[in-house]
Amino acid sequence: MSVMTLEKTIIRARDVSVYYGEKRAVSNIHMDIERNSVTAFIGPSGCGKSTLLRSMNRMNDLVPSCRVTGSIEVDGTDINSADVNIEGLRQVIGMVFQRANPFFKSIYENIAFAPRFHGLTDKRKLDEVVEESLRKAALWDEVKDRLRESALSLSGGQQQRLCIARAIAMQPTILLLDEPASALDPISTMKIEELVMSLKEEYTIVIVTHNLHQAARISDKTAFFLMGELIEYNDTSKLFTTPENEKTEAYISGRFG
Amino acid sequence: MRAKIMDRAATVILTLIAVLIIGTLVGLLGFILTQGWHKLNLDFLTSPPDIVKAGGGIGPQLFNSLYLLVLTMVIALPLGLGAGIYMAEYAPDNKFTQFIRMSIEVLSSLPSIVVGLFGLLVFVNMTGWGYTLFSGALALTVFNLPLLVRVTEDAIRNVPRSQKEASLALGITKWRTIVSVILPAALPGILTGTILASGRVFGEAAALLFTAGMSSPDLDFSQFSLSGPTSPLNPFRPAETLAVHIWKVNSEGLAPDARDVADGAAAVLIIAVLLFNLSARWFGAWIYKKMTSGAN
Ligand SMILES: Nc1ncnc2c1ncn2[C@@H]1O[C@H](COP(=O)(O)OP(=O)(O)OP(=O)(O)O)[C@@H](O)[C@H]1O
Ligand SMILES: [Mg+2]
């Protein structure tokens, strides 16, 4: 498929609801996410941001009580249909979690592990992938002399960038970031923000954040959720200056949440 | 103020308990080692026992114990690991799983003599093998499986969930995630359990009396076949282990130095278990380091 024929919409959610047992955590979401853009999910704690994000690469499969209804299409394929290869899907859609979770392995191995598993065994090519991913994650200069050291010897901010590099190494088209900077200091946070903005050239990014300034700074579109419902979804500049919904306005002006 | 006094009291009591335990342990070890120390020479460790005369050694028994340990672990470890992985990662939360769990509990609380008699019935008589090393290894497998399963399951469950999520989110299959991410992280726990089980195997007597037997053929250490009747490596021969030997010499030894031999054998047993513990720990730390930093 050439770039010209690609549709603008890459993720299309239609009437998506997510249940944990009987409890509905996400209700009837309709949403189109645009290719090569940054989309931010905001909303008070427990409103279902993570739940919706995790249903986009089927991480919710890990929760036995969890059930997803409606349809989520990625590049036109319903990801919940029976014939979808879930490992293949997760290669296309990378994910970075709120708490940095590097493997208990070396820095090098953290990144090389997945590409090697997926068939890249040539040592030189692997080295290249590791270097390139670390460069893109703005971590290369800090770790290039200690690739064989344990990833746990890195600082929290470095660990999180390592996790981003690890996701990038799979050459995904979509990156799902669940509050990637919430546990980090301001400088590390800034680095991650810069990283996100530089990555959108190549990837479609969906980022959950509690930091409204962050959402305003780095995203093209913002979705505001409340109690499992999508209240407002709009261009970020619009949503933060002239919100259409009064609940959105109440939230961004800090009156609740 | 009150809280402070309570805190003081608790500290004192806990320290006392700790000192008591350590004191008992050190005392016991010291006693056994000082009693048996004079016996520790190469001749005692390598020569065969003597039933009526003084001066017999424990060579075959020491070899039997080590060989039995290896045999048991070769059988028990894969089973224990497999079952532990199943219980931690695959078993659905239902009645059947609960039943398995209960069976493991029951099995782990069986006295070893009962396991020994069960072994006599099944691995000795029903199979028609008679007293053999292999029967002993199977009995000890039954004896240690619950421990190994539980330790493996716990070690796997203690690996942070985020490790598993990280791997699955990269499109790695569940099995590969278990093998390459979860097991290495669980290794220290599994290893500790394996050491515990090994110590139990090495020191076990009751479960072996009626399975591996209370006698050894005259072993010919120049032989390496797996089947000759006097070949040390033949798993289908009777084999008296060190612990069984201590028990036998103590209760029915005829040699004039029976007490001496028992003391010496006990010291060897303790030292072997200690050595084994230390080296296994060192080995575990080494493997862990190897696995957690670069693989190639
Ligand atoms: N594994 C689970 N089992 C049961 N309920 C869950 C589970 N995970 C989340 N929930 C529930 O689903 C709802 C949405 O949770 P979710 O984690 O998606 O919220 P969130 O918007 O990401 O919140 P936060 O900003 O605090 O991360 C909450 O009410 C939560 O209690
Ligand atoms: Mg969340």
Coordinates of C-alpha atoms and ligand atoms in Angstrom, one line a residue:
Chain A
M1 CA 0.0 0.0 0.0
S2 CA 1.5 3.3 -0.9
V3 CA 1.3 6.3 1.4
M4 CA -1.0 8.1 -0.9
T5 CA -3.8 5.6 -0.5
L6 CA -3.7 5.5 3.3
E7 CA -6.8 6.6 4.9
K8 CA -6.5 9.5 7.4
T9 CA -8.2 7.5 10.1
I10 CA -6.1 4.7 11.5
I11 CA -8.1 3.6 14.5
R12 CA -11.9 3.6 14.3
A13 CA -13.9 2.8 17.4
R14 CA -17.6 2.2 17.0
D15 CA -19.9 1.7 19.9
V16 CA -17.1 0.4 22.1
S17 CA -18.1 -0.7 25.6
V18 CA -15.8 -2.4 28.0
Y19 CA -17.0 -4.4 31.0
Y20 CA -15.2 -5.8 34.0
G21 CA -17.6 -8.6 35.0
E22 CA -21.0 -6.8 35.3
K23 CA -19.5 -3.4 35.7
R24 CA -19.2 -1.2 32.7
A25 CA -16.0 0.8 32.7
V26 CA -16.3 2.3 29.2
S27 CA -19.5 3.1 27.4
N28 CA -20.4 3.4 23.7
I29 CA -17.3 5.1 22.4
H30 CA -17.3 6.4 18.9
M31 CA -14.0 7.8 17.9
D32 CA -11.7 8.2 14.9
I33 CA -8.0 8.5 15.6
E34 CA -5.9 10.1 12.9
R35 CA -2.7 8.8 11.4
N36 CA 0.6 10.4 12.4
S37 CA -1.0 12.6 15.0
V38 CA -0.9 12.8 18.8
T39 CA -4.2 12.1 20.5
A40 CA -4.5 12.8 24.2
F41 CA -6.9 11.1 26.6
I42 CA -7.8 13.2 29.6
G43 CA -10.3 12.8 32.4
P44 CA -10.5 12.2 36.1
S45 CA -9.1 9.0 37.7
G46 CA -11.2 5.9 37.0
C47 CA -13.0 7.3 34.0
G48 CA -11.8 4.5 31.8
K49 CA -8.8 6.0 29.9
S50 CA -6.5 3.1 30.5
T51 CA -9.3 0.6 29.9
L52 CA -10.0 2.0 26.5
L53 CA -6.3 2.3 25.6
R54 CA -5.7 -1.3 26.7
S55 CA -8.5 -2.5 24.5
M56 CA -6.8 -1.1 21.5
N57 CA -4.0 -3.6 21.6
R58 CA -6.0 -6.2 23.4
M59 CA -4.0 -6.1 26.6
N60 CA -7.4 -6.5 28.4
D61 CA -7.3 -10.1 27.2
L62 CA -5.1 -10.6 30.3
V63 CA -8.0 -9.7 32.6
P64 CA -10.3 -12.7 32.7
S65 CA -13.4 -10.8 33.7
C66 CA -12.9 -8.2 31.0
R67 CA -15.3 -8.1 27.9
V68 CA -15.2 -5.7 25.0
T69 CA -18.2 -5.1 22.8
G70 CA -18.6 -2.9 19.6
S71 CA -15.8 -2.8 17.1
I72 CA -12.3 -1.4 17.0
E73 CA -10.8 -1.2 13.6
V74 CA -7.1 -0.6 13.0
D75 CA -6.3 0.1 9.3
G76 CA -9.7 -1.4 8.5
T77 CA -9.3 -4.7 10.4
D78 CA -11.5 -5.5 13.3
I79 CA -8.9 -6.3 16.0
N80 CA -11.4 -8.4 18.0
S81 CA -12.3 -10.7 15.2
A82 CA -11.4 -14.4 15.7
D83 CA -8.8 -14.6 12.9
V84 CA -6.7 -11.8 14.1
N85 CA -3.2 -12.8 15.1
I86 CA -2.8 -11.2 18.5
E87 CA 1.0 -11.3 18.5
G88 CA 1.1 -9.6 15.1
L89 CA -1.4 -7.0 16.2
R90 CA 0.8 -6.1 19.2
Q91 CA 3.8 -5.7 16.9
V92 CA 1.9 -3.1 15.0
I93 CA 0.6 -1.4 18.1
G94 CA 3.3 -0.8 20.7
M95 CA 2.5 0.1 24.3
V96 CA 4.3 2.0 27.1
F97 CA 3.0 1.7 30.6
Q98 CA 2.6 4.2 33.4
R99 CA 5.4 2.6 35.5
A100 CA 8.6 1.9 33.6
N101 CA 8.8 -1.9 33.4
P102 CA 12.2 -2.8 31.8
F103 CA 12.9 -6.5 31.7
F104 CA 15.4 -7.8 34.3
K105 CA 17.9 -8.0 31.5
S106 CA 20.7 -5.8 30.1
I107 CA 19.9 -2.5 28.4
Y108 CA 20.9 -4.1 25.1
E109 CA 18.8 -7.2 25.7
N110 CA 15.7 -5.2 26.7
I111 CA 15.6 -3.8 23.2
A112 CA 16.9 -6.8 21.2
F113 CA 14.7 -9.4 22.9
A114 CA 11.5 -8.8 20.9
P115 CA 13.0 -8.2 17.5
R116 CA 15.1 -11.4 17.9
F117 CA 12.0 -13.3 18.9
H118 CA 10.2 -12.0 15.8
G119 CA 13.0 -13.3 13.6
L120 CA 15.8 -10.8 13.4
T121 CA 18.7 -12.9 14.3
D122 CA 21.6 -11.3 12.5
K123 CA 23.8 -9.8 15.1
R124 CA 24.8 -6.7 13.1
K125 CA 21.2 -5.9 12.2
L126 CA 20.2 -6.3 15.8
D127 CA 23.0 -4.0 16.9
E128 CA 21.7 -1.4 14.4
V129 CA 18.1 -1.8 15.6
V130 CA 19.2 -1.3 19.2
E131 CA 21.2 1.8 18.4
E132 CA 18.6 3.3 16.2
S133 CA 15.8 2.7 18.7
L134 CA 17.9 4.2 21.5
R135 CA 18.7 7.2 19.4
K136 CA 15.1 7.8 18.5
A137 CA 14.3 7.6 22.2
A138 CA 17.0 10.1 23.0
L139 CA 18.8 7.7 25.2
W140 CA 21.7 6.6 23.1
D141 CA 24.3 9.1 24.3
E142 CA 23.5 8.3 27.9
V143 CA 23.8 4.5 27.6
K144 CA 26.0 3.7 24.7
D145 CA 28.9 2.8 26.9
R146 CA 26.9 0.5 29.2
L147 CA 24.7 -1.5 27.0
R148 CA 25.6 -4.7 28.8
E149 CA 24.6 -3.4 32.2
S150 CA 21.3 -4.2 33.8
A151 CA 18.5 -2.0 32.7
L152 CA 17.6 -1.7 36.4
S153 CA 20.7 0.4 36.9
L154 CA 19.1 3.3 34.9
S155 CA 17.2 6.1 36.5
G156 CA 13.4 6.2 36.4
G157 CA 13.3 8.6 33.5
Q158 CA 15.9 6.6 31.6
Q159 CA 14.0 3.4 32.2
Q160 CA 10.9 4.9 30.8
R161 CA 12.7 6.1 27.7
L162 CA 14.2 2.6 27.4
C163 CA 10.7 1.3 27.4
I164 CA 9.8 3.7 24.6
A165 CA 12.9 2.6 22.7
R166 CA 11.9 -1.0 23.3
A167 CA 8.5 -0.4 21.8
I168 CA 10.0 1.6 18.8
A169 CA 12.3 -1.3 18.0
M170 CA 9.3 -3.3 16.9
Q171 CA 8.7 -0.6 14.3
P172 CA 5.1 -0.3 15.2
T173 CA 2.7 2.1 13.4
I174 CA 0.9 3.0 16.6
L175 CA 2.2 3.8 20.0
L176 CA -0.1 3.7 23.0
L177 CA 1.3 5.6 26.0
D178 CA -0.4 5.3 29.4
E179 CA 0.7 8.2 31.5
P180 CA 4.3 7.6 30.5
A181 CA 5.6 10.6 32.5
S182 CA 3.4 10.6 35.5
A183 CA 6.1 9.1 37.8
L184 CA 8.9 11.2 36.5
D185 CA 10.7 14.5 37.5
P186 CA 10.1 17.6 35.4
I187 CA 13.2 17.3 33.3
S188 CA 12.5 13.6 32.4
T189 CA 9.0 14.6 31.7
M190 CA 10.1 17.3 29.3
K191 CA 12.4 14.9 27.5
I192 CA 9.5 12.5 27.1
E193 CA 7.3 15.2 25.8
E194 CA 9.9 16.3 23.2
L195 CA 10.3 12.7 22.3
V196 CA 6.6 12.2 21.7
M197 CA 6.4 15.3 19.5
S198 CA 9.4 14.1 17.5
L199 CA 7.9 10.6 17.1
K200 CA 4.7 11.6 15.6
E201 CA 6.3 12.1 12.2
E202 CA 6.6 8.3 12.0
Y203 CA 4.0 7.0 14.4
T204 CA 0.4 7.5 15.5
I205 CA 0.5 8.3 19.2
V206 CA -2.3 8.0 21.7
I207 CA -1.3 9.2 25.1
V208 CA -3.2 9.2 28.4
T209 CA -2.2 12.0 30.7
H210 CA -3.4 13.7 33.9
N211 CA -1.4 16.7 33.1
L212 CA -3.6 19.1 31.1
H213 CA -0.7 21.4 30.2
Q214 CA 1.0 18.4 28.8
A215 CA -2.0 17.4 26.7
A216 CA -2.3 21.0 25.5
R217 CA 1.4 21.2 24.7
I218 CA 1.9 17.9 22.8
S219 CA -1.4 16.7 21.3
D220 CA -3.2 17.5 18.1
K221 CA -6.5 16.2 19.3
T222 CA -7.8 15.6 22.8
A223 CA -10.5 13.3 24.1
F224 CA -12.2 14.1 27.4
F225 CA -13.7 11.2 29.3
L226 CA -16.0 11.2 32.3
M227 CA -17.3 8.0 34.0
G228 CA -16.6 5.8 31.0
E229 CA -18.2 8.2 28.4
L230 CA -16.5 10.2 25.8
I231 CA -17.7 13.7 26.6
E232 CA -15.8 15.7 24.1
Y233 CA -13.4 14.9 21.3
N234 CA -11.9 17.8 19.4
D235 CA -8.8 19.6 18.2
T236 CA -6.7 20.3 21.2
S237 CA -6.5 24.0 20.6
K238 CA -10.3 24.1 20.4
L239 CA -11.0 21.8 23.4
F240 CA -8.8 23.8 25.7
T241 CA -9.9 27.3 24.6
T242 CA -13.5 27.0 23.5
P243 CA -14.9 23.6 24.8
E244 CA -18.3 22.8 23.5
N245 CA -19.4 20.8 26.6
E246 CA -19.8 22.5 29.9
K247 CA -18.4 19.4 31.7
T248 CA -15.3 19.7 29.7
E249 CA -15.1 23.4 30.6
A250 CA -15.6 22.5 34.3
Y251 CA -12.8 19.9 34.1
I252 CA -10.2 22.0 32.3
S253 CA -10.8 25.0 34.5
G254 CA -10.1 22.7 37.4
R255 CA -13.5 22.8 39.0
F256 CA -13.6 19.0 39.5
G257 CA -11.6 15.8 38.8
Chain B
M1 CA 5.4 6.1 76.0
R2 CA 3.5 2.9 76.1
A3 CA 4.2 2.3 72.4
K4 CA 7.9 2.8 73.1
I5 CA 7.9 0.2 75.9
M6 CA 6.0 -2.3 73.7
D7 CA 8.5 -1.7 71.0
R8 CA 11.4 -2.3 73.3
A9 CA 9.8 -5.5 74.7
A10 CA 9.1 -6.8 71.2
T11 CA 12.6 -6.1 70.1
V12 CA 14.0 -7.9 73.2
I13 CA 11.7 -10.9 72.8
L14 CA 12.4 -11.3 69.0
T15 CA 16.1 -11.0 69.6
L16 CA 15.9 -13.7 72.3
I17 CA 14.0 -16.0 69.9
A18 CA 16.5 -15.4 67.2
V19 CA 19.5 -16.0 69.5
L20 CA 17.8 -19.2 70.7
I21 CA 17.3 -20.5 67.2
I22 CA 20.8 -19.6 66.1
G23 CA 22.3 -21.0 69.3
T24 CA 20.5 -24.3 68.8
L25 CA 21.6 -24.5 65.2
V26 CA 25.2 -23.6 65.9
G27 CA 25.3 -26.0 68.9
L28 CA 23.9 -28.8 66.9
L29 CA 26.2 -28.3 64.0
G30 CA 29.2 -27.9 66.3
F31 CA 28.3 -31.0 68.3
I32 CA 28.0 -33.2 65.2
L33 CA 31.1 -31.7 63.6
T34 CA 33.3 -32.1 66.7
Q35 CA 32.0 -35.6 67.3
G36 CA 32.8 -36.7 63.8
W37 CA 35.7 -34.5 63.0
H38 CA 38.4 -37.1 63.7
K39 CA 36.9 -39.5 61.2
L40 CA 37.2 -37.2 58.3
N41 CA 39.9 -38.6 56.1
L42 CA 40.1 -39.8 52.6
D43 CA 40.2 -43.5 53.7
F44 CA 36.9 -43.2 55.6
L45 CA 35.3 -41.4 52.7
T46 CA 36.3 -43.9 50.1
S47 CA 36.5 -47.3 51.6
P48 CA 33.6 -49.7 51.9
P49 CA 31.9 -50.4 55.2
D50 CA 32.9 -53.3 57.4
I51 CA 30.1 -55.2 59.1
V52 CA 32.0 -56.8 62.0
K53 CA 35.5 -55.3 62.1
A54 CA 36.5 -51.8 63.0
G55 CA 37.8 -49.4 60.4
G56 CA 35.0 -49.5 57.8
G57 CA 34.3 -46.5 55.6
I58 CA 31.3 -44.9 53.9
G59 CA 32.5 -44.7 50.3
P60 CA 29.5 -46.5 48.6
Q61 CA 27.0 -44.8 50.8
L62 CA 28.3 -41.4 50.0
F63 CA 28.3 -42.2 46.3
N64 CA 24.8 -43.6 46.6
S65 CA 23.5 -40.5 48.3
L66 CA 24.9 -38.2 45.6
Y67 CA 23.7 -40.4 42.8
L68 CA 20.3 -40.7 44.3
L69 CA 20.1 -36.9 44.6
V70 CA 20.9 -36.6 40.9
L71 CA 18.4 -39.2 39.9
T72 CA 15.7 -37.7 42.0
M73 CA 16.3 -34.3 40.7
V74 CA 16.3 -35.4 37.1
I75 CA 12.9 -36.9 37.7
A76 CA 11.4 -34.4 40.1
L77 CA 12.6 -31.0 38.7
P78 CA 11.0 -31.2 35.3
L79 CA 7.7 -32.4 36.9
G80 CA 7.8 -29.8 39.7
L81 CA 8.7 -27.0 37.3
G82 CA 6.1 -28.0 34.8
A83 CA 3.4 -28.4 37.4
G84 CA 4.4 -25.1 39.0
I85 CA 4.2 -23.3 35.7
Y86 CA 0.8 -24.8 35.0
M87 CA -0.6 -23.9 38.4
A88 CA 0.7 -20.3 38.1
E89 CA 0.1 -19.5 34.5
Y90 CA -2.4 -21.9 32.9
A91 CA -4.7 -23.5 35.6
P92 CA -8.2 -21.9 35.4
D93 CA -9.7 -20.9 38.7
N94 CA -12.1 -23.7 39.2
K95 CA -13.1 -26.7 41.3
F96 CA -10.6 -29.0 39.5
T97 CA -7.7 -26.6 40.2
Q98 CA -8.8 -26.3 43.8
F99 CA -8.8 -30.1 44.0
I100 CA -5.2 -30.2 42.7
R101 CA -4.2 -27.6 45.2
M102 CA -5.7 -29.6 48.0
S103 CA -4.0 -32.8 46.8
I104 CA -0.7 -31.0 46.9
E105 CA -1.3 -29.8 50.4
V106 CA -2.2 -33.3 51.5
L107 CA 0.8 -34.8 49.8
S108 CA 3.1 -32.3 51.4
S109 CA 2.0 -33.2 54.8
L110 CA 2.5 -37.0 54.5
P111 CA 5.1 -38.4 56.9
S112 CA 8.0 -39.7 54.9
I113 CA 7.6 -43.2 56.3
V114 CA 4.2 -43.3 54.7
V115 CA 5.7 -42.3 51.4
G116 CA 8.3 -45.0 51.9
L117 CA 5.6 -47.7 52.4
F118 CA 3.7 -46.4 49.4
G119 CA 6.9 -46.6 47.5
L120 CA 7.4 -50.2 48.7
L121 CA 3.9 -51.1 47.5
V122 CA 4.1 -49.4 44.1
F123 CA 7.7 -48.8 43.0
V124 CA 9.2 -52.0 44.6
N125 CA 6.5 -54.7 44.6
M126 CA 4.0 -53.7 41.9
T127 CA 6.8 -52.9 39.4
G128 CA 8.7 -56.0 40.4
W129 CA 11.9 -54.1 40.5
G130 CA 12.7 -54.9 44.1
Y131 CA 14.8 -52.5 46.1
T132 CA 16.4 -50.2 43.6
L133 CA 17.9 -46.7 43.4
F134 CA 15.2 -45.9 40.9
S135 CA 12.4 -46.9 43.3
G136 CA 14.0 -44.7 45.9
A137 CA 14.3 -41.8 43.5
L138 CA 10.6 -42.2 42.6
A139 CA 9.6 -42.3 46.3
L140 CA 11.7 -39.2 47.0
T141 CA 10.0 -37.5 43.9
V142 CA 6.6 -38.1 45.5
F143 CA 8.0 -36.8 48.8
N144 CA 9.4 -33.6 47.2
L145 CA 7.0 -32.8 44.4
P146 CA 4.6 -30.8 46.5
L147 CA 7.4 -28.6 47.8
L148 CA 8.8 -28.0 44.3
V149 CA 5.4 -27.3 42.8
R150 CA 4.5 -24.8 45.4
V151 CA 7.9 -23.1 45.4
T152 CA 7.8 -22.8 41.6
E153 CA 4.3 -21.5 41.6
D154 CA 5.0 -18.9 44.3
A155 CA 8.2 -17.8 42.7
I156 CA 6.4 -17.3 39.4
R157 CA 3.5 -15.4 41.0
N158 CA 6.0 -13.2 42.7
V159 CA 7.4 -11.9 39.5
P160 CA 5.8 -8.5 38.9
R161 CA 2.9 -8.6 36.6
S162 CA 4.4 -5.7 34.7
Q163 CA 7.1 -7.9 33.4
K164 CA 4.6 -10.2 31.8
E165 CA 2.6 -7.3 30.4
A166 CA 5.8 -5.7 28.9
S167 CA 6.6 -8.9 27.1
L168 CA 3.1 -9.7 25.8
A169 CA 2.7 -6.1 24.7
L170 CA 5.7 -6.6 22.4
G171 CA 3.9 -9.4 20.6
I172 CA 5.8 -12.2 22.4
T173 CA 3.9 -15.4 22.8
K174 CA 2.8 -16.5 26.2
W175 CA 5.1 -19.5 26.3
R176 CA 8.1 -17.5 25.3
T177 CA 7.3 -14.9 27.8
I178 CA 7.2 -17.6 30.5
V179 CA 10.5 -19.1 29.4
S180 CA 12.5 -15.9 28.7
V181 CA 11.0 -13.3 31.0
I182 CA 9.2 -14.9 33.9
L183 CA 11.3 -18.0 34.7
P184 CA 14.6 -16.0 34.8
A185 CA 13.1 -13.5 37.2
A186 CA 11.6 -16.4 39.2
L187 CA 14.9 -18.3 39.3
P188 CA 16.2 -17.3 42.7
G189 CA 13.0 -18.5 44.3
I190 CA 12.9 -21.7 42.4
L191 CA 16.6 -22.3 43.2
T192 CA 16.0 -21.8 46.9
G193 CA 13.2 -24.4 46.8
T194 CA 15.4 -26.8 44.8
I195 CA 18.1 -26.5 47.5
L196 CA 15.6 -27.2 50.2
A197 CA 14.3 -30.2 48.3
S198 CA 17.9 -31.4 47.7
G199 CA 18.7 -31.1 51.4
R200 CA 15.6 -33.2 52.2
V201 CA 16.7 -35.8 49.6
F202 CA 20.2 -36.0 51.0
G203 CA 19.1 -36.4 54.6
E204 CA 16.1 -38.6 54.0
A205 CA 16.1 -42.1 55.6
A206 CA 12.6 -43.2 56.3
A207 CA 11.3 -43.0 52.7
L208 CA 14.3 -45.0 51.5
L209 CA 14.4 -47.9 53.9
F210 CA 11.9 -49.9 51.9
T211 CA 12.5 -48.4 48.5
A212 CA 16.2 -48.1 47.8
G213 CA 16.9 -50.7 50.4
M214 CA 19.4 -51.0 53.3
S215 CA 22.3 -52.7 51.5
S216 CA 24.6 -52.0 48.6
P217 CA 26.2 -54.6 46.3
D218 CA 30.0 -54.5 46.3
L219 CA 30.4 -51.6 43.9
D220 CA 33.1 -51.8 41.3
F221 CA 34.1 -48.2 40.6
S222 CA 36.0 -49.1 37.5
Q223 CA 32.7 -49.8 35.8
F224 CA 30.5 -47.2 34.1
S225 CA 27.7 -49.3 32.6
L226 CA 24.1 -48.5 33.4
S227 CA 23.2 -52.1 33.9
G228 CA 25.9 -54.2 35.5
P229 CA 24.9 -55.6 38.9
T230 CA 28.0 -54.1 40.6
S231 CA 28.1 -51.0 38.4
P232 CA 27.8 -47.9 40.6
L233 CA 25.7 -46.1 37.9
N234 CA 23.1 -48.9 37.5
P235 CA 19.9 -47.3 38.8
F236 CA 18.3 -50.7 39.1
R237 CA 20.4 -52.0 42.0
P238 CA 19.8 -51.6 45.7
A239 CA 21.5 -48.7 47.4
E240 CA 22.0 -47.8 51.0
T241 CA 22.4 -44.0 51.4
L242 CA 24.4 -42.2 53.9
A243 CA 21.4 -41.3 56.1
V244 CA 20.1 -44.8 56.0
H245 CA 23.6 -46.0 56.9
I246 CA 23.7 -43.8 59.9
W247 CA 20.4 -45.1 61.1
K248 CA 21.4 -48.7 60.5
V249 CA 24.8 -48.5 62.1
N250 CA 23.3 -46.8 65.1
S251 CA 20.5 -49.2 65.6
E252 CA 22.1 -52.5 64.6
G253 CA 25.8 -52.0 63.9
L254 CA 28.0 -54.9 64.9
A255 CA 31.4 -53.4 64.3
P256 CA 33.2 -52.2 67.5
D257 CA 33.5 -48.7 66.1
A258 CA 29.9 -48.5 65.0
R259 CA 29.3 -45.3 67.1
D260 CA 32.4 -43.7 65.6
V261 CA 31.3 -44.6 62.1
A262 CA 27.9 -43.1 62.7
D263 CA 29.4 -39.9 64.1
G264 CA 31.7 -39.6 61.1
A265 CA 29.0 -40.2 58.6
A266 CA 26.7 -37.7 60.3
A267 CA 29.5 -35.1 60.0
V268 CA 29.9 -35.9 56.4
L269 CA 26.2 -35.6 55.8
I270 CA 26.1 -32.2 57.4
I271 CA 29.1 -30.9 55.5
A272 CA 27.8 -32.2 52.2
V273 CA 24.5 -30.4 52.8
L274 CA 26.2 -27.2 53.8
L275 CA 28.6 -27.4 50.8
F276 CA 25.7 -28.1 48.5
N277 CA 23.7 -25.1 49.9
L278 CA 26.6 -22.7 49.5
S279 CA 27.5 -23.8 46.0
A280 CA 23.9 -23.8 44.8
R281 CA 23.5 -20.3 46.1
W282 CA 26.6 -19.1 44.4
F283 CA 25.6 -20.9 41.2
G284 CA 22.1 -19.3 41.4
A285 CA 23.5 -15.8 41.8
W286 CA 25.8 -16.4 38.9
I287 CA 23.0 -17.7 36.6
Y288 CA 20.8 -14.8 37.6
K289 CA 23.5 -12.3 36.8
K290 CA 24.1 -14.1 33.5
M291 CA 20.5 -14.1 32.6
T292 CA 19.7 -10.6 33.6
S293 CA 22.6 -9.0 31.7
G294 CA 23.3 -9.6 28.0
A295 CA 22.4 -13.0 26.6
N296 CA 25.0 -13.0 23.8
Ligands
LIG1 N1 -8.7 -5.3 36.2 C1 -9.8 -4.6 36.6 N2 -10.8 -5.3 37.2 C2 -11.9 -4.7 37.6 N3 -12.1 -3.4 37.4 C3 -11.2 -2.6 36.8 C4 -10.0 -3.2 36.4 N4 -9.2 -2.2 35.9 C5 -9.9 -1.1 35.9 N5 -11.1 -1.3 36.5 C6 -12.2 -0.4 36.8 O1 -12.5 0.3 35.6 C7 -12.7 1.7 35.7 C8 -11.8 2.4 34.8 O2 -10.5 2.2 35.2 P1 -9.2 2.7 34.3 O3 -8.0 2.1 34.9 O4 -9.5 2.5 32.9 O5 -9.3 4.3 34.7 P2 -8.3 5.4 34.3 O6 -9.1 6.5 33.6 O7 -7.2 4.9 33.5 O8 -7.9 5.9 35.7 P3 -6.5 6.5 36.2 O9 -6.4 7.9 35.7 O10 -6.5 6.5 37.7 O11 -5.4 5.6 35.6 C9 -12.4 2.0 37.2 O12 -13.6 2.1 37.9 C10 -11.7 0.8 37.7 O13 -12.0 0.5 39.0
MG2 MG -5.1 4.6 34.0

